[in-house]
Amino acid sequence: MTEQAKENGPRFIEIDTHDSGQRIDNFLITRLKGMPKSRIYRLLRKGEVRVNKGRIKAHYRLRAGDRIRLPPMTLPARAREEESPEIQMMGRRLEECILYEDDELLAINKPSGMPVHGGSGLQGGVIEGLRQVRPEARFLELVHRLDKDTSGCLLIAKRKQALRELHRIFREDRVDKRYLALLNGVWRRPREMVDVSLRKFVLRGGERFVKVDREGKPSRTEFRTLERFTEATLVEARLLTGRTHQIRVHAAYLGHPILGDTRYGDEEANRRWRGKGLKRLFLHAWRLELPHPADGSRLRLEAPLDAELEYLLEALKKARS
């Protein structure tokens, strides 16, 4: 999702695949924290909120590419965000996580536990932190998303033209996206393509929950075994579609959920592995390969595992030998 605003002017939000499928009223309630629901519904009823220049009902479901126009309004949460020392510290931490940078884009190794943007009760995230420590930057926008608890490669566009081109590259499935995941139990197959449709539900608090459902969207993930341990299996997951929580739900569908997954995982297994030092979701976007938005040259980005995950893997290897 991209967002643009002029001081004292209207605000525009462009919807990406991550927010596609949500009702406009639920999206605005989540996005405009601190604004009374009654005012949000009044804005919708009076047509002050437009989608693709047209009036819409509160039950309208957003689609990727939709452009929302919000009328001029004061958002106190946004003002607080700009003065937040916590977001300033987040931004400084991110400056130490840079994997690659040029005039068109920036790639970071996003830490686990850090949201990509504010909303859903969160004051701020990656994009707000970077904007705060780079006040001179005229344009910084997320190209894609990672879940809050997932670490790894994340792209930020530094120019509007680069953002458009990168969105086109992602839409055309010209990005090779690979993740490392530690699955619960010993998975015996060397490789498997999971091809089952996923359906996204938005809970009352704005949280997303995804289920395998024939009525959902086509979703494909290729899993490849890298190493087997006594009670776990390290796999590489290659995303062939980009649905919300796709790898997590597909791993659970295989009967081997990702360790540390508190939403789709095995509660008892997670408790055992916390005792072994795993206190986060073991899912890491380790590699992105795609055409560069400026000249089409092949760009390959790799993000190392953080110390916690590396230490755990080393301990598992020693225990096995």
Coordinates of C-alpha atoms in Angstrom, one line a residue, residues 103-257:
D103 CA 19.3 5.9 -6.4
E104 CA 16.2 3.8 -7.1
L105 CA 15.7 1.5 -4.1
L106 CA 16.8 0.4 -0.7
A107 CA 16.9 -3.2 0.6
I108 CA 17.0 -3.9 4.3
N109 CA 17.2 -7.1 6.5
K110 CA 14.0 -6.4 8.5
P111 CA 14.3 -7.6 12.1
S112 CA 11.6 -10.0 13.5
G113 CA 9.0 -8.2 15.6
M114 CA 9.1 -5.0 13.6
P115 CA 6.0 -4.1 11.6
V116 CA 6.5 -2.7 8.1
H117 CA 4.2 0.3 8.9
G118 CA 1.9 1.7 11.6
G119 CA -1.7 0.7 12.0
S120 CA -3.7 -2.0 13.8
G121 CA -2.8 -0.3 17.1
L122 CA 0.9 0.1 16.2
Q123 CA 2.3 3.6 16.3
G124 CA 4.8 3.1 13.5
G125 CA 7.0 0.6 11.6
V126 CA 9.8 0.3 9.1
I127 CA 8.6 3.0 6.7
E128 CA 7.9 5.5 9.4
G129 CA 11.3 4.9 11.0
L130 CA 13.2 5.3 7.8
R131 CA 11.3 8.5 7.0
Q132 CA 12.1 9.9 10.4
V133 CA 15.9 9.3 10.2
R134 CA 16.0 10.4 6.5
P135 CA 14.0 13.7 6.6
E136 CA 15.8 14.8 3.4
A137 CA 14.4 11.9 1.4
R138 CA 11.6 13.1 -0.9
F139 CA 10.2 9.7 -1.5
L140 CA 10.3 6.5 0.5
E141 CA 7.6 3.8 0.0
L142 CA 7.2 0.1 0.7
V143 CA 7.4 -2.1 -2.4
H144 CA 6.0 -5.2 -0.7
R145 CA 5.3 -6.5 2.8
L146 CA 6.6 -8.9 5.4
D147 CA 4.7 -10.0 8.4
K148 CA 5.7 -8.4 11.6
D149 CA 7.3 -11.6 13.0
T150 CA 9.0 -12.5 9.7
S151 CA 12.6 -11.2 9.2
G152 CA 14.6 -10.8 6.0
C153 CA 14.7 -9.0 2.7
L154 CA 12.4 -6.0 2.3
L155 CA 12.4 -3.5 -0.5
I156 CA 11.7 0.3 -0.3
A157 CA 11.5 2.5 -3.4
K158 CA 13.2 5.8 -3.4
R159 CA 11.5 7.2 -6.5
K160 CA 7.9 7.1 -7.7
Q161 CA 8.9 5.7 -11.1
A162 CA 10.9 2.9 -9.4
L163 CA 7.9 2.0 -7.2
R164 CA 5.6 1.7 -10.3
E165 CA 8.1 -0.5 -12.1
L166 CA 8.7 -2.6 -9.1
H167 CA 5.0 -3.1 -8.5
R168 CA 4.7 -4.2 -12.2
I169 CA 7.6 -6.6 -11.7
F170 CA 5.9 -8.1 -8.7
R171 CA 2.5 -8.3 -10.4
E172 CA 4.1 -10.2 -13.3
D173 CA 5.7 -12.7 -11.0
R174 CA 9.2 -11.9 -12.1
V175 CA 10.6 -12.0 -8.6
D176 CA 12.2 -15.1 -7.1
K177 CA 11.2 -15.1 -3.4
R178 CA 12.8 -17.7 -1.1
Y179 CA 12.4 -18.1 2.6
L180 CA 14.1 -20.3 5.3
A181 CA 11.7 -22.0 7.7
L182 CA 12.2 -24.5 10.6
L183 CA 9.2 -26.9 10.6
N184 CA 8.0 -28.9 13.5
G185 CA 8.8 -32.6 13.3
V186 CA 10.8 -34.5 10.7
W187 CA 9.4 -33.9 7.2
R188 CA 10.5 -36.9 5.0
R189 CA 9.9 -35.6 1.5
P190 CA 12.8 -33.9 -0.3
R191 CA 10.5 -31.5 -2.2
E192 CA 6.8 -30.8 -2.5
M193 CA 4.6 -28.2 -4.3
V194 CA 1.6 -27.1 -2.1
D195 CA -1.1 -25.9 -4.4
V196 CA -4.3 -25.1 -2.4
S197 CA -6.4 -22.0 -2.3
L198 CA -6.3 -19.7 0.6
R199 CA -9.1 -17.4 1.9
K200 CA -8.4 -14.4 4.1
F201 CA -10.6 -13.3 7.0
V202 CA -10.4 -10.0 8.8
L203 CA -11.2 -10.3 12.5
R204 CA -13.0 -7.7 14.5
G205 CA -9.7 -6.2 15.8
G206 CA -8.4 -5.9 12.2
E207 CA -6.1 -8.9 12.5
R208 CA -5.9 -11.3 9.5
F209 CA -6.5 -15.0 9.7
V210 CA -6.1 -17.3 6.6
K211 CA -7.6 -20.7 6.0
V212 CA -7.3 -23.3 3.2
D213 CA -10.6 -22.9 1.3
R214 CA -11.8 -23.9 -2.2
E215 CA -13.5 -20.5 -2.4
G216 CA -10.2 -18.7 -1.7
K217 CA -7.4 -17.4 -4.1
P218 CA -5.0 -19.8 -5.8
S219 CA -1.8 -20.2 -3.8
R220 CA 1.3 -22.1 -4.5
T221 CA 4.5 -22.7 -2.4
E222 CA 7.3 -25.0 -3.2
F223 CA 9.0 -26.5 -0.1
R224 CA 12.5 -28.1 -0.4
T225 CA 14.3 -29.9 2.5
L226 CA 17.7 -28.5 3.4
E227 CA 18.5 -30.3 6.7
R228 CA 16.7 -32.8 9.0
F229 CA 17.2 -32.7 12.7
T230 CA 15.8 -34.9 15.5
E231 CA 12.6 -33.0 16.0
A232 CA 12.6 -30.4 13.2
T233 CA 13.3 -29.8 9.5
L234 CA 14.9 -26.8 7.9
V235 CA 13.3 -26.0 4.5
E236 CA 13.5 -23.5 1.8
A237 CA 10.1 -22.2 0.8
R238 CA 9.8 -20.6 -2.7
L239 CA 6.7 -18.4 -3.1
L240 CA 5.0 -18.7 -6.4
T241 CA 2.1 -16.5 -5.3
G242 CA 2.0 -13.8 -2.6
R243 CA -1.0 -14.4 -0.3
T244 CA -1.2 -13.2 3.2
H245 CA 0.5 -15.7 5.6
Q246 CA 0.9 -18.1 2.7
I247 CA 4.0 -20.1 3.8
R248 CA 2.7 -20.3 7.4
V249 CA -0.7 -21.7 6.4
H250 CA 0.8 -24.1 3.7
A251 CA 3.3 -25.4 6.2
A252 CA 0.5 -26.2 8.7
Y253 CA -1.4 -27.8 5.8
L254 CA 1.5 -30.2 5.4
G255 CA 1.2 -31.2 9.0
H256 CA 4.5 -29.5 9.9
P257 CA 3.8 -25.9 11.0

